[in-house]
Structures are given as C-alpha cells and as structure tokens.
CSV table of C-alpha atoms and ligand atoms in Angstrom, one decimal:
chain,number,residue,atom,x,y,z
A,52,UNK,CA,110.5,72.4,65.7
A,53,UNK,CA,111.5,76.0,65.5
A,54,UNK,CA,114.3,77.3,67.5
A,55,UNK,CA,113.9,80.9,68.4
A,56,UNK,CA,116.9,83.2,68.6
A,57,UNK,CA,117.0,85.2,71.8
A,58,UNK,CA,115.5,88.2,70.0
A,59,UNK,CA,112.5,85.9,68.8
A,60,UNK,CA,112.2,84.7,72.4
A,61,UNK,CA,111.9,88.1,73.6
A,62,UNK,CA,109.5,89.0,70.9
A,63,UNK,CA,107.1,86.1,71.8
A,64,UNK,CA,107.3,86.8,75.5
A,65,UNK,CA,106.5,90.5,74.9
A,66,UNK,CA,103.5,89.8,72.7
A,67,UNK,CA,102.3,87.3,75.5
A,68,UNK,CA,103.0,89.8,78.5
A,69,UNK,CA,99.9,91.7,77.8
A,70,UNK,CA,97.1,90.6,80.1
A,71,UNK,CA,93.4,90.8,79.4
A,72,UNK,CA,90.9,89.5,82.1
A,73,UNK,CA,87.8,91.3,80.7
A,74,UNK,CA,85.2,88.9,80.4
A,75,UNK,CA,87.0,86.3,82.2
A,76,UNK,CA,86.4,87.1,85.8
A,77,UNK,CA,83.4,85.1,87.5
A,78,UNK,CA,82.1,88.0,89.9
A,79,UNK,CA,80.9,85.2,92.0
A,80,UNK,CA,81.7,86.4,95.6
A,81,UNK,CA,80.5,89.2,97.6
A,82,UNK,CA,82.8,91.9,98.2
A,83,UNK,CA,84.2,91.6,101.6
A,84,UNK,CA,84.0,94.9,103.5
A,85,UNK,CA,86.7,95.3,106.2
A,86,UNK,CA,85.1,95.6,109.5
A,87,UNK,CA,85.5,98.9,111.5
A,88,UNK,CA,88.1,98.5,114.2
A,89,UNK,CA,87.1,98.4,117.8
A,90,UNK,CA,88.4,101.0,120.1
A,91,UNK,CA,88.3,101.7,123.9
A,92,UNK,CA,89.0,104.9,125.7
A,93,UNK,CA,92.0,105.1,128.1
A,94,UNK,CA,92.3,107.1,131.2
A,95,UNK,CA,93.6,110.1,129.2
A,96,UNK,CA,90.5,110.0,126.8
A,97,UNK,CA,92.4,108.7,123.9
A,98,UNK,CA,90.9,106.0,122.0
A,99,UNK,CA,93.0,102.8,122.1
A,100,UNK,CA,92.8,100.2,119.1
A,101,UNK,CA,94.4,96.7,119.4
A,102,UNK,CA,96.0,95.6,116.3
A,103,UNK,CA,97.5,92.1,116.1
A,104,UNK,CA,99.8,91.4,113.2
A,105,UNK,CA,99.3,87.6,112.6
A,106,UNK,CA,99.6,84.8,110.0
A,107,UNK,CA,96.8,82.6,108.8
A,108,UNK,CA,95.3,80.9,106.0
A,109,UNK,CA,92.7,82.4,103.4
A,110,UNK,CA,90.6,80.3,100.8
A,111,UNK,CA,91.1,82.3,97.6
A,112,UNK,CA,90.9,79.3,95.2
A,113,UNK,CA,89.3,75.9,95.3
A,114,UNK,CA,91.5,73.4,96.9
A,115,UNK,CA,94.6,74.3,99.3
A,116,UNK,CA,94.2,77.6,101.3
A,117,UNK,CA,96.9,80.4,100.8
A,118,UNK,CA,99.2,81.2,103.5
A,119,UNK,CA,98.7,84.9,104.4
A,120,UNK,CA,99.2,87.6,107.1
A,121,UNK,CA,96.8,90.0,108.3
A,122,UNK,CA,95.8,92.2,111.1
A,123,UNK,CA,93.2,90.9,113.6
A,124,UNK,CA,92.5,88.2,110.9
A,125,UNK,CA,94.1,86.2,108.2
A,126,UNK,CA,94.2,88.7,105.4
A,127,UNK,CA,94.3,92.5,105.5
A,128,UNK,CA,93.1,94.4,108.5
A,129,UNK,CA,90.1,96.2,110.1
A,130,UNK,CA,89.3,100.0,109.0
A,131,UNK,CA,90.4,102.5,111.4
A,132,UNK,CA,88.2,105.4,111.7
A,133,UNK,CA,89.0,108.5,113.6
A,134,UNK,CA,88.1,112.3,113.7
A,135,UNK,CA,90.0,115.2,113.4
A,136,UNK,CA,91.2,116.6,117.0
A,137,UNK,CA,90.8,113.1,118.7
A,138,UNK,CA,93.8,111.5,120.5
A,139,UNK,CA,94.4,107.8,119.0
A,140,UNK,CA,96.4,105.3,120.6
A,141,UNK,CA,97.5,101.9,119.4
A,142,UNK,CA,98.8,98.5,120.8
A,143,UNK,CA,100.3,96.9,118.0
A,144,UNK,CA,101.4,93.3,118.7
A,145,UNK,CA,103.7,91.5,116.4
A,146,UNK,CA,102.5,87.8,116.3
A,147,UNK,CA,104.5,86.8,113.1
A,148,UNK,CA,107.8,85.3,113.6
A,149,UNK,CA,109.9,88.0,112.1
A,150,UNK,CA,110.3,91.8,112.6
A,151,UNK,CA,107.9,94.2,111.0
A,152,UNK,CA,106.3,97.8,111.6
A,153,UNK,CA,103.0,99.5,111.0
A,154,UNK,CA,103.4,102.7,109.1
A,155,UNK,CA,100.3,105.1,108.8
A,156,UNK,CA,100.5,106.3,105.2
A,157,UNK,CA,99.3,109.8,104.6
A,158,UNK,CA,99.1,110.8,108.4
A,159,UNK,CA,100.7,114.1,109.9
A,160,UNK,CA,102.2,112.9,113.1
A,161,UNK,CA,105.4,112.8,114.9
A,162,UNK,CA,108.3,111.0,113.3
A,163,UNK,CA,108.5,108.5,116.2
A,164,UNK,CA,105.0,107.4,115.8
A,165,UNK,CA,105.1,107.1,112.0
A,166,UNK,CA,106.0,103.2,111.9
A,167,UNK,CA,108.6,103.6,109.3
A,168,UNK,CA,111.8,101.5,109.1
A,169,UNK,CA,113.2,102.7,112.3
A,170,UNK,CA,110.1,101.8,114.4
A,171,UNK,CA,110.7,98.0,114.2
A,172,UNK,CA,108.4,95.8,116.3
A,173,UNK,CA,110.2,92.5,117.1
A,174,UNK,CA,108.4,89.2,117.2
A,175,UNK,CA,106.1,88.9,120.4
A,176,UNK,CA,106.6,92.6,121.1
A,177,UNK,CA,104.0,95.4,121.4
A,178,UNK,CA,104.5,99.0,120.0
A,179,UNK,CA,102.2,101.6,121.3
A,180,UNK,CA,102.2,104.9,119.2
A,181,UNK,CA,99.7,107.5,120.0
A,182,UNK,CA,99.1,111.0,118.4
A,183,UNK,CA,96.4,113.7,117.9
A,184,UNK,CA,94.7,113.6,114.6
A,185,UNK,CA,95.2,117.0,113.1
A,186,UNK,CA,94.4,117.0,109.4
A,187,UNK,CA,91.1,117.1,107.3
A,188,UNK,CA,88.9,114.2,106.4
A,189,UNK,CA,90.7,111.8,104.2
A,190,UNK,CA,91.1,108.1,103.1
A,191,UNK,CA,94.6,107.0,104.4
A,192,UNK,CA,95.9,103.4,105.0
A,193,UNK,CA,98.4,101.5,107.3
A,194,UNK,CA,100.9,99.1,106.0
A,195,UNK,CA,104.4,97.5,107.3
A,196,UNK,CA,107.4,99.5,106.4
A,197,UNK,CA,110.4,97.3,107.6
A,198,UNK,CA,113.2,98.4,105.3
A,199,UNK,CA,113.9,95.6,102.7
A,200,UNK,CA,110.8,93.9,103.8
A,201,UNK,CA,107.9,96.2,103.0
A,202,UNK,CA,106.9,94.5,99.6
A,203,UNK,CA,106.9,90.9,101.2
A,204,UNK,CA,104.9,91.9,104.2
A,205,UNK,CA,102.1,93.9,102.3
A,206,UNK,CA,102.0,91.0,99.7
A,207,UNK,CA,101.3,88.6,102.4
A,208,UNK,CA,98.4,90.8,103.2
A,209,UNK,CA,99.2,93.3,106.1
A,210,UNK,CA,97.4,96.4,105.1
A,211,UNK,CA,94.1,98.4,105.9
A,212,UNK,CA,92.4,101.5,105.6
A,213,UNK,CA,92.4,104.6,107.9
A,214,UNK,CA,89.4,106.9,107.2
A,215,UNK,CA,89.5,110.3,108.9
A,216,UNK,CA,86.4,112.6,109.5
A,217,UNK,CA,86.0,116.1,110.5
A,218,UNK,CA,83.4,118.9,111.0
A,219,UNK,CA,83.5,119.7,107.3
A,220,UNK,CA,82.9,116.2,106.0
A,221,UNK,CA,79.9,115.7,108.7
A,222,UNK,CA,78.1,118.5,107.0
A,223,UNK,CA,78.2,117.3,103.5
A,224,UNK,CA,75.6,115.2,102.0
A,225,UNK,CA,77.9,112.9,100.4
A,226,UNK,CA,77.3,109.2,100.5
A,227,UNK,CA,78.8,108.1,103.8
A,228,UNK,CA,77.1,105.0,105.2
A,229,UNK,CA,80.2,102.6,105.6
A,230,UNK,CA,79.8,99.5,103.7
A,231,UNK,CA,76.5,100.7,102.0
A,232,UNK,CA,77.0,103.5,100.0
A,233,UNK,CA,80.5,104.4,101.0
A,234,UNK,CA,82.8,101.5,100.2
A,235,UNK,CA,86.5,100.9,100.9
A,236,UNK,CA,87.9,99.1,98.0
A,237,UNK,CA,91.6,97.9,98.6
A,238,UNK,CA,92.7,96.9,95.2
A,239,UNK,CA,95.6,94.4,94.9
A,240,UNK,CA,97.2,92.3,92.2
A,241,UNK,CA,98.3,88.7,93.2
A,242,UNK,CA,99.8,85.6,91.3
A,243,UNK,CA,99.3,82.2,92.6
A,244,UNK,CA,101.7,79.2,92.3
A,245,UNK,CA,100.5,75.6,91.6
A,246,UNK,CA,100.0,75.0,95.3
A,247,UNK,CA,97.8,78.2,95.5
A,248,UNK,CA,100.4,80.0,97.3
A,249,UNK,CA,101.2,83.6,96.8
A,250,UNK,CA,103.9,84.0,93.9
A,251,UNK,CA,105.9,87.3,94.1
A,252,UNK,CA,108.2,86.7,91.6
A,253,UNK,CA,108.8,89.3,88.8
A,254,UNK,CA,108.1,88.6,85.3
A,255,UNK,CA,110.9,88.4,82.8
A,256,UNK,CA,111.9,92.0,81.8
A,257,UNK,CA,109.9,93.4,84.6
A,258,UNK,CA,111.8,96.2,86.6
A,259,UNK,CA,109.0,96.7,88.9
A,260,UNK,CA,108.5,93.5,90.9
A,261,UNK,CA,105.6,91.2,90.8
A,262,UNK,CA,102.6,92.0,88.3
A,263,UNK,CA,99.7,89.5,89.3
A,264,UNK,CA,97.1,88.4,87.0
A,265,UNK,CA,94.4,88.2,89.7
A,266,UNK,CA,92.8,91.2,91.3
A,267,UNK,CA,91.6,90.9,94.9
A,268,UNK,CA,89.4,93.9,96.3
A,269,UNK,CA,89.7,93.8,100.2
A,270,UNK,CA,91.0,90.3,99.6
A,271,UNK,CA,87.9,89.1,97.7
A,272,UNK,CA,89.0,87.3,94.4
A,273,UNK,CA,86.1,88.1,91.8
A,274,UNK,CA,84.0,90.1,93.8
A,275,UNK,CA,80.5,91.7,93.1
A,276,UNK,CA,78.8,94.4,95.3
A,277,UNK,CA,74.9,94.7,95.5
A,278,UNK,CA,74.0,98.3,95.2
A,279,UNK,CA,70.9,99.7,96.9
A,280,UNK,CA,71.5,103.5,96.3
A,281,UNK,CA,71.8,105.8,93.2
A,282,UNK,CA,75.1,107.3,94.3
A,283,UNK,CA,77.9,105.2,95.7
A,284,UNK,CA,81.2,106.6,97.0
A,285,UNK,CA,84.1,104.5,96.3
A,286,UNK,CA,87.3,104.9,98.4
A,287,UNK,CA,89.8,103.4,96.0
A,288,UNK,CA,93.2,102.4,97.3
A,289,UNK,CA,95.8,101.0,95.1
A,290,UNK,CA,97.4,98.6,97.7
A,291,UNK,CA,99.5,96.9,95.1
A,292,UNK,CA,103.3,96.5,95.2
A,293,UNK,CA,103.8,97.5,91.6
A,294,UNK,CA,100.9,97.7,89.6
A,295,UNK,CA,99.5,101.0,88.0
A,296,UNK,CA,95.7,101.0,87.5
A,297,UNK,CA,93.7,103.3,85.0
A,298,UNK,CA,90.2,102.9,86.7
A,299,UNK,CA,87.2,103.4,84.4
A,300,UNK,CA,83.8,101.9,84.2
A,301,UNK,CA,82.6,99.1,81.6
A,302,UNK,CA,80.2,101.4,79.8
A,303,UNK,CA,82.5,104.3,80.0
A,304,UNK,CA,80.2,106.3,82.2
A,305,UNK,CA,81.6,109.3,83.8
A,306,UNK,CA,82.1,109.2,87.5
A,307,UNK,CA,83.1,112.1,89.9
A,308,UNK,CA,86.4,112.4,91.5
A,309,UNK,CA,85.7,114.0,95.1
A,310,UNK,CA,88.8,113.3,96.9
A,311,UNK,CA,92.5,112.5,96.5
A,312,UNK,CA,95.1,111.4,99.1
A,313,UNK,CA,94.9,114.1,101.6
A,314,UNK,CA,91.2,114.9,101.4
A,315,UNK,CA,88.2,116.2,99.6
A,316,UNK,CA,88.8,118.3,96.4
A,317,UNK,CA,87.4,121.8,96.5
A,318,UNK,CA,84.8,120.7,93.6
A,319,UNK,CA,84.4,117.5,92.1
A,320,UNK,CA,85.8,116.9,88.8
A,321,UNK,CA,84.0,114.5,86.2
A,322,UNK,CA,86.1,112.0,84.2
A,323,UNK,CA,85.8,108.5,82.9
A,324,UNK,CA,89.3,107.5,83.7
A,325,UNK,CA,91.5,107.7,86.7
A,326,UNK,CA,95.1,106.5,87.2
A,327,UNK,CA,96.3,105.5,90.5
A,328,UNK,CA,99.8,104.3,91.5
A,329,UNK,CA,100.8,102.2,94.2
A,330,UNK,CA,100.0,103.8,97.5
A,331,UNK,CA,97.6,106.5,96.0
A,332,UNK,CA,94.0,106.8,97.2
A,333,UNK,CA,90.9,108.3,95.2
A,334,UNK,CA,87.2,108.9,96.4
A,335,UNK,CA,85.0,108.8,93.6
A,336,UNK,CA,81.3,108.8,93.2
A,337,UNK,CA,79.6,106.7,90.6
A,338,UNK,CA,75.8,107.1,89.7
A,339,UNK,CA,73.9,104.1,89.1
A,340,UNK,CA,70.6,103.3,87.3
A,341,UNK,CA,68.0,100.6,88.8
A,342,UNK,CA,68.4,97.0,87.8
A,343,UNK,CA,71.6,97.3,85.9
A,344,UNK,CA,75.2,95.6,85.9
A,345,UNK,CA,78.3,97.4,85.4
A,346,UNK,CA,82.0,96.7,86.1
A,347,UNK,CA,84.8,98.5,87.2
A,348,UNK,CA,87.9,97.7,85.2
A,349,UNK,CA,91.4,98.9,84.7
A,350,UNK,CA,92.3,100.2,81.2
A,351,UNK,CA,95.9,100.3,79.5
A,352,UNK,CA,97.6,103.3,80.9
A,353,UNK,CA,97.5,106.6,78.6
A,354,UNK,CA,101.1,107.4,78.8
A,355,UNK,CA,104.1,105.3,78.1
A,356,UNK,CA,107.3,104.0,79.9
A,357,UNK,CA,110.3,103.8,77.9
A,358,UNK,CA,111.3,100.8,75.7
A,359,UNK,CA,109.5,97.7,76.7
A,360,UNK,CA,108.6,99.2,80.1
A,361,UNK,CA,105.0,99.6,79.4
A,362,UNK,CA,104.4,96.1,78.3
A,363,UNK,CA,106.5,94.4,80.9
A,364,UNK,CA,105.1,96.6,83.7
A,365,UNK,CA,101.5,95.9,83.3
A,366,UNK,CA,100.7,99.3,81.7
A,367,UNK,CA,99.1,97.7,78.6
A,368,UNK,CA,96.9,95.4,80.5
A,369,UNK,CA,93.1,95.4,80.8
A,370,UNK,CA,91.4,94.1,83.8
A,371,UNK,CA,88.1,93.2,85.3
A,372,UNK,CA,88.1,94.5,88.8
A,373,UNK,CA,84.4,94.3,90.3
A,374,UNK,CA,80.8,94.0,89.5
A,375,UNK,CA,78.3,96.2,90.6
A,376,UNK,CA,74.5,94.7,90.7
A,377,UNK,CA,71.9,97.3,91.2
A,378,UNK,CA,68.6,96.8,92.9
A,379,UNK,CA,65.3,97.5,91.0
A,380,UNK,CA,64.8,100.6,92.8
A,381,UNK,CA,67.6,102.8,94.4
A,382,UNK,CA,67.4,105.0,97.3
A,383,UNK,CA,68.3,108.6,96.4
A,384,UNK,CA,69.0,110.7,99.3
A,385,UNK,CA,72.7,111.9,98.8
A,386,UNK,CA,74.3,114.3,96.4
A,387,UNK,CA,77.7,115.7,95.5
A,388,UNK,CA,77.8,119.2,97.0
A,389,UNK,CA,79.0,122.1,94.7
A,390,UNK,CA,81.9,122.8,97.0
A,391,UNK,CA,83.4,120.3,99.5
A,392,UNK,CA,87.2,120.6,100.5
A,393,UNK,CA,89.4,123.7,100.5
A,394,UNK,CA,91.8,124.6,97.5
A,395,UNK,CA,95.4,123.9,98.9
A,396,UNK,CA,97.2,127.3,99.3
A,397,UNK,CA,100.8,126.0,99.9
A,398,UNK,CA,102.0,127.7,96.6
A,399,UNK,CA,101.3,131.3,98.1
A,400,UNK,CA,103.9,130.6,101.1
A,401,UNK,CA,107.3,131.9,101.2
A,402,UNK,CA,109.6,129.2,100.0
A,403,UNK,CA,112.5,128.7,102.7
A,404,UNK,CA,114.2,126.1,100.5
A,405,UNK,CA,113.9,124.3,97.0
A,406,UNK,CA,115.5,120.7,96.7
A,407,UNK,CA,115.7,118.5,93.7
A,408,UNK,CA,115.1,114.8,93.4
A,409,UNK,CA,116.0,112.6,90.5
A,410,UNK,CA,114.7,109.0,90.4
A,411,UNK,CA,116.5,106.7,88.2
A,412,UNK,CA,117.0,103.0,88.5
A,413,UNK,CA,116.4,102.3,92.0
A,414,UNK,CA,118.2,105.3,93.3
A,415,UNK,CA,117.2,108.7,94.2
A,416,UNK,CA,119.9,111.6,93.2
A,417,UNK,CA,122.3,108.6,92.7
A,418,UNK,CA,121.9,107.3,96.4
A,419,UNK,CA,120.4,104.3,98.1
A,420,UNK,CA,118.7,104.3,101.3
A,421,UNK,CA,121.0,103.9,104.2
A,422,UNK,CA,119.4,103.6,107.7
A,423,UNK,CA,122.2,105.5,109.2
A,424,UNK,CA,122.3,108.5,106.8
A,425,UNK,CA,120.0,111.3,107.2
A,426,UNK,CA,119.8,113.1,103.9
A,427,UNK,CA,118.7,116.5,105.0
A,428,UNK,CA,117.1,118.6,107.8
A,429,UNK,CA,114.0,120.8,107.1
A,430,UNK,CA,113.3,123.6,109.4
A,431,UNK,CA,109.8,123.6,111.4
A,432,UNK,CA,107.4,126.3,110.6
A,433,UNK,CA,108.7,126.6,106.9
A,434,UNK,CA,107.5,125.7,103.5
A,435,UNK,CA,109.8,123.9,100.9
A,436,UNK,CA,109.4,123.1,97.3
A,437,UNK,CA,110.6,119.7,96.0
A,438,UNK,CA,111.4,119.4,92.5
A,439,UNK,CA,111.0,115.6,91.3
A,440,UNK,CA,111.9,114.0,88.2
A,441,UNK,CA,111.7,110.4,86.8
A,442,UNK,CA,114.8,110.4,84.7
A,443,UNK,CA,115.0,106.9,83.4
A,444,UNK,CA,111.7,106.0,82.0
A,445,UNK,CA,110.7,103.2,84.3
A,446,UNK,CA,107.6,103.7,86.3
A,447,UNK,CA,108.3,105.4,89.7
A,448,UNK,CA,106.1,107.5,91.9
A,449,UNK,CA,107.0,109.7,95.0
A,450,UNK,CA,105.7,109.5,98.5
A,451,UNK,CA,106.5,111.9,101.3
A,452,UNK,CA,105.9,111.0,104.9
A,453,UNK,CA,104.5,113.5,107.5
A,454,UNK,CA,103.1,116.1,104.9
A,455,UNK,CA,100.4,116.4,102.3
A,456,UNK,CA,101.8,118.3,99.5
A,457,UNK,CA,100.4,120.5,96.8
A,458,UNK,CA,101.6,119.9,93.1
A,459,UNK,CA,102.4,123.5,92.1
A,460,UNK,CA,103.2,122.8,88.5
A,461,UNK,CA,104.3,119.9,86.2
A,462,UNK,CA,106.9,121.1,83.6
A,463,UNK,CA,105.7,124.7,84.4
A,464,UNK,CA,102.1,124.0,83.7
A,465,UNK,CA,99.4,124.1,86.3
A,466,UNK,CA,98.4,120.3,87.3
A,467,UNK,CA,95.2,118.8,86.0
A,468,UNK,CA,92.3,118.6,88.4
A,469,UNK,CA,93.0,115.3,89.8
A,470,UNK,CA,96.3,116.4,90.8
A,471,UNK,CA,95.2,119.8,92.3
A,472,UNK,CA,94.0,118.6,95.9
A,473,UNK,CA,96.4,117.4,98.6
A,474,UNK,CA,98.5,114.5,97.8
A,475,UNK,CA,101.1,112.3,99.5
A,476,UNK,CA,102.0,110.2,96.7
A,477,UNK,CA,102.3,111.0,93.0
A,478,UNK,CA,102.8,109.1,90.0
A,479,UNK,CA,105.9,110.5,88.1
A,480,UNK,CA,105.4,110.2,84.1
A,481,UNK,CA,108.8,109.9,82.8
A,482,UNK,CA,111.0,113.3,82.1
A,483,UNK,CA,108.6,115.5,83.5
A,484,UNK,CA,109.4,117.8,86.5
A,485,UNK,CA,106.6,117.9,89.3
A,486,UNK,CA,107.2,120.8,91.7
A,487,UNK,CA,105.8,120.1,95.1
A,488,UNK,CA,104.9,122.5,97.9
A,489,UNK,CA,104.9,121.3,101.3
A,490,UNK,CA,104.7,122.9,104.8
A,491,UNK,CA,106.4,121.3,107.9
A,492,UNK,CA,104.3,122.9,110.6
A,493,UNK,CA,105.3,121.1,113.8
A,494,UNK,CA,106.8,118.0,115.2
A,495,UNK,CA,110.5,118.7,115.3
A,496,UNK,CA,112.5,115.7,116.3
A,497,UNK,CA,116.3,115.9,115.1
A,498,UNK,CA,116.7,112.3,116.0
A,499,UNK,CA,113.8,110.5,114.3
A,500,UNK,CA,113.7,110.7,110.5
A,501,UNK,CA,110.7,110.7,108.0
A,502,UNK,CA,111.0,108.9,104.9
A,503,UNK,CA,110.6,109.8,101.2
A,504,UNK,CA,110.5,107.2,98.6
A,505,UNK,CA,109.2,105.5,95.4
A,506,UNK,CA,106.0,103.6,96.4
A,507,UNK,CA,106.8,100.8,94.0
A,508,UNK,CA,107.6,98.5,97.0
A,509,UNK,CA,110.3,96.5,95.2
A,510,UNK,CA,112.0,99.8,94.4
A,511,UNK,CA,111.6,101.1,97.9
A,512,UNK,CA,113.1,97.8,99.4
A,513,UNK,CA,115.9,98.1,97.0
A,514,UNK,CA,116.9,101.5,98.5
A,515,UNK,CA,114.8,104.0,96.6
A,516,UNK,CA,114.2,105.9,99.5
A,517,UNK,CA,115.8,108.7,101.9
A,518,UNK,CA,115.4,110.2,105.1
A,519,UNK,CA,114.8,113.6,106.5
A,520,UNK,CA,114.3,115.1,110.0
A,521,UNK,CA,112.3,118.3,111.0
A,522,UNK,CA,114.6,120.7,113.0
A,523,UNK,CA,113.6,123.1,115.7
A,524,UNK,CA,115.3,126.6,115.3
A,525,UNK,CA,119.1,126.4,115.3
A,526,UNK,CA,118.9,122.7,115.8
A,527,UNK,CA,121.1,120.4,113.7
A,528,UNK,CA,120.5,116.8,112.5
A,529,UNK,CA,120.9,114.6,115.6
A,530,UNK,CA,122.1,111.2,116.3
A,531,UNK,CA,122.1,108.4,113.8
A,532,UNK,CA,118.8,106.8,114.6
A,533,UNK,CA,118.6,103.6,116.6
A,534,UNK,CA,117.3,100.8,114.6
A,535,UNK,CA,116.8,98.2,117.5
A,536,UNK,CA,113.6,96.4,117.7
A,537,UNK,CA,111.6,96.6,120.9
A,538,UNK,CA,108.8,97.8,122.8
A,539,UNK,CA,108.8,101.7,123.2
A,540,UNK,CA,110.8,104.0,120.7
A,541,UNK,CA,111.7,107.2,122.5
B,888,C2O,CU1,103.0,103.7,102.3
B,888,C2O,CU2,106.7,105.0,103.3
B,888,C2O,O1,104.6,104.4,102.8
B,889,CU,CU1,103.9,106.7,103.8
B,890,CU,CU1,110.4,103.3,91.6
C-alpha cells in the first residue's frame, strides 16, 4: 500500500479535478423550453404577473426524484416577456418555508422594486413590485437575492428569464419565434448525491463554491433540440452559482454574437468561443446545415487563474451541454441584419465621479457586505466611472444593479467586440483594470440601496457585495434600510 504524503494527495486530487464529459452525455431528453408567463391587465393598464415561489420534486435521474424549488412549477420559472414603455406589476408569493426575494437582474428600475436583500418576502407573504420598462430589448433574468442565501435558493432552482422587446428589435429580421428559432437556454451545473439530491458542497481546494459535474439546460439533463430553421438564436444565460463557461460548437464552426447583457450589439461579431461567467447573458445565432448533429460544449477557459485556481474552479473542464439535430430541410427566412442595436456612448459623457473597487478574497475594498452600511451615494443625472480590479487571482466577476454599463477600457485598451456592448456583469480576469462607465439617470431614493457584487454566488453570500443609493440634488444618504420581511416595502 502506498501512503501518500499530503503533497502527494493534493497532486492526485489536482490531476483528478479536471472534468471531461465530452462523449459521455446521453442527449436523450428533449430540451424543456420554459413557458411564457401569463399576465392580466389591472385597472391601471399594467400587466400583472403572478409568480409563486414553491418547493416540489423533479425527476432528473432514474430512481428517486430530487427535491427542488421553482416558480409556478417544481424547477426554474416561466419566461417573462415585456416591452419597452410598458408598465409591469407582479404578485410574488413566497410558498416556501423560509424568507426569500426575487431580484430582476439587469433591469433599470427603482431600488425599492429591485428585489435585492432588503426586499425580503416572508413565508406566506406576497410582494408586489411594479415599474415601467425603460431600456432596450435584452435578455435579463430573475433570481432570489436574500443576503447569505442567494446561492442556496438559486441552486435549488429559483431562476427564470426576463426577455425585453422594443420597437427596434421588432423591426429586425432576426430569429424571434420563442421556442422554435429563438431558444432560451439557462445553463446550470449540478452535483447529485447518492440519494439523487442536489449536493452543493464545494470541492477540496475550491474557493468558488460548488462545481457540478452535470449540466442542466432549462432543467433538462442531457438535452437535445430538434432544429427546423437554418438560423437559430440562442439566449444563453449562465445561471450557475460559480462555473465559468467557454461556449463553442463541437466542430468549431463560428457563430455570431448579436447581444450581450444589456441588449443587441451594434453589429454582430463572429467567433467560435465565448466566455460567460455566472449571471452573464449572450445572444448568439448559429447557422445549421440540413441533416446534421452538432453539440454545444464548454471548453477550457482561455486565461488562467492563479495557482491551482483554474483546475479546482472548473476552468480546465470540457463539458458537453446540448445536442442539436437538424431536419432534412431547414426553413430559411431570417437573417442577421448589418446593424442591430446602438453603440454605447457613455464614454463621451462628463464624468462626475471616479471610484475604485478592488476584489480580493471575498471582500471588496477590504470590506464585507453589511446590510446597515451604505457604501456611497451617487448623484442622479450623472455619469460615473468605476475602476474594478480582481487583485487576488481567484475567479471573480462584477455586477451592478440598476444600470447597464459600458466597458470603456481594460488596462487602457479598448475592449474586444464581445465586451463593447451594454453589460451589467463582467468577468474580471485577474490583475486587469476594467473601467466601467454608467449613468444614473433617474429613480433617486436615498433610503433604498442598490447592490454591486461578485456574481459567484458563494462569494456574494460571504459578503463580496456593497450598497449604494441614488441621491437627488443636495440629498444625503438616508436612514439605514429596514430589513424586515413583509408585504409592501415603501
Ligand atoms: Cu443577479 Cu445582485 O444579482
Ligand atoms: Cu442584479
Ligand atoms: Cu468572487
């Protein structure tokens, strides 16, 4: 018998830590497409959506079902679809037995409607936020945001997409038939224990929380999709707690990136690889040939994290995600227009304030989240530049509520095309300085903070998060926000 030294044990672990599922996924279940959420107009003309956060069971594996949470169902939630200019309203019922919240990731809206850690919904209670959609067509999402519990609640299955349309997106001849050639894809990793239950334990030496060895798309394990059109738009959401994906097709064919977090790019960008960190979205269009089979995969990340960080945090993994099976003849009625969205112009604004953020360990600027500390106030109507750096080499990203930002430069250089559009979450490659410009155009509320944080949910829960308020002229930061659960939050 060989007795390993601890160094030897670490080396063995390190070698086994790389996961490769290519060729090992059965692709024997048709991809589930989340239903579009129903709505009814209220007396004011707002469209009201009822969302019920509940627990249930989902059959992922043969044998025992898995205990899961979902919205209006057992796992994940319906896709909400709304138009710019429209008033939306929600009745969110908490039917699980602990507090939770629902946050609208990527949405520009008043802080009191944001569903962050201060908008707690107690068990049995209903929360009813409403706001007017006022931003370009985009692929957003919703998920719980209770401080310290976000990773757990998302991992159990509470998440869904929120698709926005506008006049510009209506006019484009992009693939846009939901579930046919316009496919939402919520990509999440999961680990199952011996009883078929979700296991959220972090691997040895991981600093990012759970890295699952099974990939679910819209809650389907081992999915395939029957394709009937030449062009297919995939709305990719990295809905994983910690895992970074580097998407690409199995034959390395190029695809077109048409949109990022905040909306459509001015022009499509052709690539064959695309990194998405937790919380980020991308809209891509893939061109298919009749009668073929091709897989979407995640390839090893193309940059490193320090030390053992890449290997033990999933960045060396290779994963099969979904198989596309195309029909013998493909409809061909859509196209990728030469111009789509608008180029962000925040970099030409006067900058009222420059702030710096260093992400290290699970701190931002050496601090951990404190529900009772508002870190700063920004002035309504101004543009700021936030300089954000990941200084410790672990994987981190950076997400800001309320705004979509423009990446002005990365270490002084213009961002690559996939980081040139509007974003609300950006992967932070270690030791590079990302300069983000954002405008706080309205919704001042000195008493209700918005969050900024790392979107690796384990890091966020450990306190890698801070709070800011939008202040009107001459206003100062208001009272410490109340964190009581309950019905309506003023
Ligand atoms: Cu997707 Cu503050 O969250
Ligand atoms: Cu958010
Ligand atoms: Cu982090």
